[in-house]
XYZ file of C-alpha atoms in Angstrom:
438
model
C 69.375 -23.393 -36.000
C 66.374 -23.397 -33.632
C 65.852 -19.630 -33.774
C 64.934 -17.288 -36.608
C 67.318 -14.465 -37.463
C 65.190 -11.426 -38.291
C 65.667 -10.100 -41.792
C 65.110 -6.686 -43.375
C 62.988 -8.553 -45.919
C 60.500 -9.389 -43.120
C 58.965 -5.915 -43.179
C 59.062 -5.801 -46.978
C 57.130 -9.065 -47.121
C 54.623 -7.918 -44.488
C 53.993 -4.686 -46.387
C 53.648 -6.418 -49.746
C 51.167 -8.967 -48.358
C 48.977 -6.102 -47.118
C 48.824 -4.511 -50.547
C 49.015 -7.366 -53.073
C 47.300 -10.660 -53.583
C 50.621 -12.432 -54.105
C 54.292 -11.779 -53.422
C 57.220 -13.224 -55.356
C 60.536 -13.431 -53.452
C 63.548 -13.950 -55.702
C 67.202 -14.403 -54.857
C 70.088 -16.884 -54.755
C 69.578 -20.351 -53.343
C 70.220 -20.629 -49.576
C 69.812 -16.876 -48.918
C 66.809 -17.477 -46.638
C 63.776 -16.982 -48.902
C 61.951 -20.096 -47.701
C 62.685 -19.596 -44.006
C 61.521 -15.973 -44.148
C 58.340 -16.974 -45.970
C 57.602 -19.758 -43.487
C 57.333 -17.186 -40.701
C 54.023 -15.994 -42.181
C 52.810 -18.837 -44.431
C 49.760 -20.814 -43.288
C 50.403 -23.706 -45.705
C 53.240 -24.786 -47.980
C 53.703 -26.492 -51.344
C 57.341 -27.439 -51.936
C 57.990 -27.949 -55.639
C 61.328 -29.613 -54.845
C 59.394 -32.384 -53.091
C 58.535 -35.037 -55.741
C 55.153 -35.774 -54.154
C 54.149 -32.110 -54.071
C 55.373 -31.635 -57.638
C 53.403 -34.647 -58.926
C 50.258 -33.350 -57.245
C 50.713 -29.828 -58.615
C 51.313 -31.054 -62.172
C 48.246 -33.287 -62.018
C 45.913 -30.678 -60.495
C 47.054 -27.895 -62.835
C 45.945 -30.048 -65.772
C 42.544 -31.008 -64.359
C 41.359 -28.509 -61.745
C 43.911 -25.731 -61.069
C 41.649 -23.741 -58.726
C 41.586 -26.614 -56.216
C 45.334 -26.126 -55.715
C 44.590 -22.769 -54.128
C 42.096 -23.982 -51.503
C 44.626 -24.390 -48.682
C 44.846 -21.938 -45.743
C 46.238 -18.562 -46.783
C 48.843 -17.364 -47.351
C 50.042 -20.389 -49.330
C 53.784 -20.646 -49.917
C 54.796 -22.148 -53.269
C 58.486 -22.854 -52.714
C 60.688 -22.869 -55.865
C 57.566 -22.302 -57.940
C 59.538 -21.896 -61.204
C 59.895 -25.691 -61.380
C 56.262 -25.636 -62.575
C 55.890 -22.367 -64.547
C 52.131 -22.755 -65.063
C 51.672 -21.807 -61.409
C 52.407 -18.153 -62.155
C 49.414 -17.548 -64.397
C 47.170 -19.700 -62.211
C 47.974 -17.513 -59.203
C 47.782 -14.271 -61.191
C 44.340 -15.281 -62.430
C 43.192 -16.115 -58.887
C 44.377 -12.719 -57.624
C 42.544 -10.980 -60.454
C 39.292 -12.790 -59.608
C 39.613 -11.881 -55.915
C 40.659 -8.239 -56.119
C 39.832 -7.539 -52.477
C 41.863 -10.466 -51.182
C 45.402 -9.488 -50.198
C 48.192 -11.684 -48.902
C 46.952 -14.953 -50.375
C 50.110 -16.367 -51.966
C 53.884 -16.293 -51.579
C 56.141 -17.592 -54.334
C 59.860 -18.139 -53.839
C 62.311 -18.766 -56.667
C 66.047 -19.185 -57.166
C 65.939 -18.716 -60.931
C 64.641 -15.877 -63.086
C 64.318 -17.909 -66.294
C 60.699 -18.981 -65.970
C 59.660 -15.565 -64.682
C 60.828 -13.973 -67.901
C 58.959 -16.579 -69.891
C 55.557 -16.308 -68.234
C 52.655 -15.330 -70.438
C 51.031 -13.138 -67.796
C 53.275 -10.428 -66.337
C 50.840 -9.980 -63.418
C 51.630 -6.271 -63.126
C 49.733 -4.883 -60.172
C 48.820 -8.345 -58.929
C 52.096 -9.943 -57.862
C 54.630 -7.844 -55.984
C 58.328 -8.723 -56.280
C 60.942 -8.636 -53.522
C 64.614 -9.261 -54.202
C 66.298 -11.023 -51.293
C 70.033 -11.354 -50.738
C 72.198 -13.074 -48.181
C 72.413 -11.312 -44.828
C 73.950 -7.891 -44.334
C 76.386 -7.303 -41.489
C 73.567 -5.782 -39.435
C 71.313 -8.789 -39.941
C 74.109 -11.200 -39.019
C 74.812 -9.245 -35.826
C 78.244 -8.041 -36.935
C 77.292 -4.360 -37.336
C 76.273 -2.294 -34.320
C 73.606 -0.570 -36.420
C 74.208 2.784 -34.708
C 73.955 4.629 -38.031
C 70.818 4.211 -40.149
C 71.104 4.750 -43.909
C 67.417 5.671 -44.085
C 67.733 8.243 -41.293
C 70.854 9.712 -42.902
C 69.026 10.163 -46.199
C 66.129 11.847 -44.397
C 68.315 13.962 -42.101
C 72.030 14.154 -42.939
C 72.573 16.613 -40.064
C 71.630 13.851 -37.619
C 74.879 11.980 -38.335
C 76.247 10.310 -35.187
C 79.922 11.184 -35.149
C 82.143 9.038 -32.942
C 80.228 5.771 -33.336
C 82.642 2.849 -33.076
C 82.560 -0.418 -34.974
C 83.325 -3.563 -33.001
C 84.952 -5.147 -36.063
C 88.712 -5.237 -36.464
C 90.228 -5.639 -39.910
C 90.646 -9.354 -39.193
C 86.961 -9.549 -38.259
C 85.947 -7.872 -41.520
C 88.038 -10.301 -43.551
C 86.374 -13.143 -41.643
C 82.894 -11.806 -42.524
C 83.891 -11.553 -46.193
C 85.034 -15.182 -46.269
C 82.121 -16.456 -44.166
C 79.494 -14.520 -46.090
C 75.944 -13.760 -45.067
C 74.492 -17.245 -45.531
C 71.851 -17.922 -42.854
C 72.765 -21.622 -42.840
C 76.287 -20.949 -41.592
C 74.806 -19.804 -38.278
C 73.554 -23.303 -37.544
C 76.861 -23.604 -35.682
C 78.949 -21.279 -33.523
C 82.139 -22.959 -34.744
C 83.894 -20.284 -36.826
C 85.867 -22.832 -38.829
C 82.621 -24.543 -39.811
C 81.106 -21.177 -40.712
C 84.049 -20.526 -43.032
C 83.402 -23.854 -44.762
C 79.800 -22.953 -45.596
C 80.539 -20.895 -48.768
C 82.423 -23.904 -50.155
C 79.308 -25.997 -49.511
C 77.226 -23.448 -51.461
C 79.831 -23.394 -54.243
C 79.706 -27.192 -54.461
C 75.914 -27.009 -54.762
C 76.234 -24.493 -57.601
C 78.644 -26.806 -59.403
C 76.372 -29.821 -58.936
C 73.124 -28.030 -59.809
C 71.722 -28.621 -63.262
C 71.994 -25.107 -64.700
C 69.141 -23.996 -66.929
C 71.209 -23.857 -70.113
C 69.565 -22.541 -73.247
C 70.530 -25.552 -75.348
C 69.231 -28.034 -72.743
C 72.666 -29.543 -72.177
C 73.958 -30.794 -68.822
C 76.154 -28.446 -66.824
C 79.911 -28.820 -67.095
C 81.268 -28.055 -63.646
C 84.725 -27.236 -65.048
C 83.327 -24.402 -67.172
C 81.118 -23.106 -64.353
C 84.109 -23.082 -62.005
C 86.325 -21.351 -64.569
C 83.710 -18.624 -64.999
C 83.276 -18.130 -61.268
C 87.045 -17.836 -60.879
C 87.142 -15.268 -63.674
C 84.296 -13.269 -62.148
C 86.046 -13.548 -58.781
C 89.254 -12.117 -60.248
C 87.336 -9.339 -61.999
C 84.927 -8.739 -59.121
C 83.819 -5.085 -58.865
C 85.976 -4.176 -61.865
C 85.225 -2.855 -65.318
C 86.141 -5.796 -67.505
C 85.537 -6.395 -71.184
C 83.897 -9.655 -72.198
C 87.138 -10.370 -74.044
C 88.907 -10.734 -70.687
C 86.317 -13.249 -69.441
C 86.594 -15.247 -72.672
C 90.390 -15.241 -72.360
C 90.227 -16.498 -68.768
C 88.160 -19.558 -69.714
C 89.324 -20.317 -73.255
C 91.430 -23.310 -72.149
C 88.250 -24.871 -70.771
C 85.820 -23.658 -73.442
C 86.872 -21.719 -76.568
C 83.291 -21.409 -77.901
C 82.200 -17.913 -76.857
C 78.541 -18.620 -77.562
C 78.633 -21.440 -75.031
C 80.464 -19.232 -72.509
C 77.740 -16.585 -72.898
C 75.122 -19.271 -72.285
C 76.765 -20.194 -68.968
C 77.075 -16.529 -67.976
C 73.345 -16.045 -68.605
C 72.557 -19.176 -66.573
C 74.610 -17.928 -63.590
C 72.914 -14.531 -63.819
C 69.511 -16.212 -63.820
C 70.462 -17.925 -60.529
C 71.392 -14.547 -58.990
C 75.005 -15.660 -58.533
C 76.621 -12.998 -60.721
C 75.319 -9.674 -61.981
C 76.350 -6.487 -63.707
C 76.015 -3.001 -62.221
C 75.225 -0.295 -64.728
C 77.337 2.808 -65.108
C 75.574 5.995 -64.078
C 76.111 8.988 -66.310
C 75.610 12.710 -65.927
C 73.993 12.570 -69.352
C 72.555 9.581 -71.251
C 74.101 11.000 -74.414
C 77.612 11.407 -73.058
C 80.483 9.139 -74.074
C 80.901 7.874 -70.512
C 77.406 6.315 -70.588
C 78.687 3.857 -73.185
C 81.448 2.453 -70.965
C 81.492 -1.043 -69.540
C 79.298 -2.227 -66.671
C 80.886 -3.500 -63.468
C 81.016 -7.285 -62.923
C 79.926 -8.413 -59.448
C 79.589 -11.750 -57.682
C 76.435 -11.227 -55.615
C 77.950 -12.717 -52.444
C 81.657 -11.945 -51.757
C 82.222 -15.251 -49.961
C 81.551 -17.108 -53.232
C 84.175 -14.987 -55.003
C 86.675 -15.761 -52.228
C 85.828 -19.480 -52.262
C 86.123 -19.695 -56.053
C 89.594 -18.133 -55.817
C 90.499 -20.420 -52.886
C 91.226 -17.396 -50.680
C 90.952 -17.797 -46.923
C 91.005 -15.080 -44.256
C 94.688 -15.553 -43.361
C 95.686 -15.172 -47.025
C 93.578 -12.039 -47.533
C 95.304 -10.349 -44.594
C 98.675 -10.525 -46.332
C 99.956 -7.193 -47.761
C 100.305 -8.569 -51.284
C 96.545 -9.238 -51.363
C 95.556 -5.649 -50.546
C 94.047 -5.037 -54.003
C 91.777 -8.092 -54.047
C 90.956 -7.432 -50.382
C 89.769 -3.948 -51.339
C 87.563 -5.240 -54.147
C 86.012 -7.913 -51.908
C 85.301 -5.241 -49.292
C 83.625 -3.120 -51.983
C 81.651 -6.222 -52.967
C 80.395 -6.579 -49.372
C 79.536 -2.863 -49.208
C 77.470 -3.162 -52.396
C 75.630 -6.171 -50.964
C 74.828 -4.370 -47.724
C 73.852 -1.050 -49.321
C 71.432 -2.840 -51.655
C 69.838 -4.579 -48.654
C 69.646 -1.428 -46.539
C 68.298 0.686 -49.397
C 65.565 -1.873 -50.050
C 64.209 -1.118 -46.578
C 63.464 2.536 -47.386
C 59.991 3.697 -48.369
C 60.973 4.698 -51.904
C 61.988 2.718 -54.953
C 65.785 2.908 -54.843
C 68.297 1.835 -57.432
C 72.059 2.012 -57.495
C 74.826 2.234 -60.059
C 78.427 3.445 -60.189
C 80.171 6.388 -61.805
C 83.398 6.619 -63.747
C 84.462 9.487 -65.972
C 86.786 9.616 -68.952
C 89.690 10.393 -66.625
C 89.008 7.076 -64.798
C 87.851 8.877 -61.637
C 85.330 6.599 -59.998
C 82.616 6.654 -57.340
C 81.669 3.140 -56.309
C 77.937 3.611 -55.637
C 75.466 6.258 -56.790
C 72.232 5.748 -54.859
C 69.152 7.342 -56.412
C 65.380 7.178 -56.611
C 62.811 8.636 -59.000
C 63.317 12.104 -57.494
C 67.073 12.284 -57.934
C 70.311 11.597 -56.081
C 70.174 10.173 -52.566
C 73.833 9.477 -51.837
C 77.277 9.213 -53.402
C 79.257 6.401 -51.778
C 82.877 5.271 -51.904
C 84.062 1.966 -50.402
C 87.562 1.897 -48.909
C 88.896 -0.828 -46.652
C 92.012 1.075 -45.552
C 92.266 4.462 -43.846
C 95.033 5.575 -46.206
C 92.555 5.564 -49.122
C 90.093 7.982 -47.497
C 91.624 11.225 -48.941
C 91.395 9.921 -52.515
C 87.811 8.782 -51.934
C 86.923 12.190 -50.462
C 88.300 13.935 -53.557
C 86.344 11.636 -55.902
C 83.088 12.359 -54.074
C 83.620 16.121 -54.080
C 84.585 16.106 -57.773
C 81.429 14.216 -58.735
C 79.244 16.478 -56.582
C 80.708 19.498 -58.365
C 80.040 17.932 -61.775
C 76.455 17.123 -60.798
C 75.821 20.706 -59.686
C 77.348 22.100 -62.865
C 75.220 19.783 -65.000
C 72.065 20.673 -63.062
C 72.824 24.380 -63.472
C 73.263 23.907 -67.195
C 69.968 22.066 -67.503
C 67.997 24.553 -65.358
C 69.578 27.870 -66.277
C 71.642 27.214 -69.386
C 74.776 28.234 -67.488
C 76.603 27.789 -64.196
C 74.919 29.764 -61.431
C 76.994 32.418 -59.610
C 79.357 31.199 -56.889
C 77.533 33.230 -54.242
C 74.465 31.016 -54.692
C 75.060 27.716 -52.923
C 73.616 24.287 -53.542
C 72.338 21.971 -50.834
C 75.185 19.463 -50.497
C 74.592 15.881 -51.552
C 74.962 13.070 -49.021
C 78.526 11.874 -49.498
C 79.698 8.748 -47.679
C 82.923 6.773 -47.463
C 82.225 3.249 -46.177
C 85.374 1.966 -44.522
C 87.028 -0.878 -42.709
C 88.098 1.585 -40.014
C 86.511 1.735 -36.557
C 85.386 5.349 -35.895
C 82.649 7.336 -37.666
C 83.608 10.925 -38.407
C 82.598 13.946 -40.454
C 85.410 15.465 -42.497
C 85.776 19.236 -42.874
C 84.459 18.886 -46.437
C 81.179 17.453 -45.158
C 81.989 13.924 -46.324
C 80.887 11.283 -43.820
C 83.293 8.448 -42.968
C 81.205 5.492 -41.783
C 82.587 2.092 -40.735
C 80.574 -0.628 -42.467
C 80.373 -2.235 -39.035
C 78.205 0.676 -37.767
C 75.616 0.772 -40.558
C 72.050 -0.559 -40.820
C 68.986 0.051 -43.013
């Protein structure tokens, strides 16, 4: 690929370099961290290069400050291979408080970050980077901005049309958002790229707590289990059961799960609750493979298979998986610190994404591939909005406020695999994922 595909992380990196001495970009291998960093780096130290690693290890022992004499900003690629770099850079930033944008660190593992002696709070900014969203990959028209909707819900552009058919959406799920797959225009080759990434995961020496060498059979069994349970509430017992023929020792299984989490390959989404003390807050988290194409590859599902009627359930969960990926990317581009979770009550009514910042709720979002599921999603959103208002009334006034006093409606969105954006009579916005951007 001779051209650079612009990323939403570009502006995050530019902003962080203006305000911090160093920026740490974390995320799964092959998501584009290095390429994005190279757009602004003046010099590079690649810790995966044996010569660079030997030099870094030697200099850190004798004269660590000399390692930081190169033109700024210096990119330390896969810095976690030599954990001492973190405190060396944090110390340099502290000594030069007026110097911003001096260092960029990229890392595909969180293990050595957690183990650093100096947390570098206020000195090293952190950016989480994912694979590409549909807007970044050029698949979404980007006619509807999530940020603009949050700021001005009345500015919703009804009638926008996605260029993606259902077959196209299934293709994007199986292809994924890997920048490397765009080195070719051959769609069959693009579909093979997630398998290449999966093979790299299986051949990588996972950072296992006991120092043992990775067993690819156990890693694959876990990825298949997480693929089957993707975007579902699943007890650990189910994961153990799925892999017990490969590894019956649950302690060892947990060790592999932690290793895959540290590589940003799998994660858990927390359940959001109306009250931290309620019973629902104690329910299970949702298991997610961070890139839906890896879930599909692990399950050996191709686009033609996923289009079959009998695969509608797994197709829906993979679509939700892609929506979660894209919403996280788009929300990261807003000017506030945004987090997301999901909601499910004791009656098993669920809202897929609750987007919120420090000031409260920003959006309630359901993810539905098929048009037939929109009415159910609309009802779930309206039910949760009502519960939120009732809870807020109780907290503020000790009772429900009179019906003649209205609340400002929350932003309620159904992300779909349909083609036309519309506003339902209830105020719920139906937005094709192929129309959305940050």
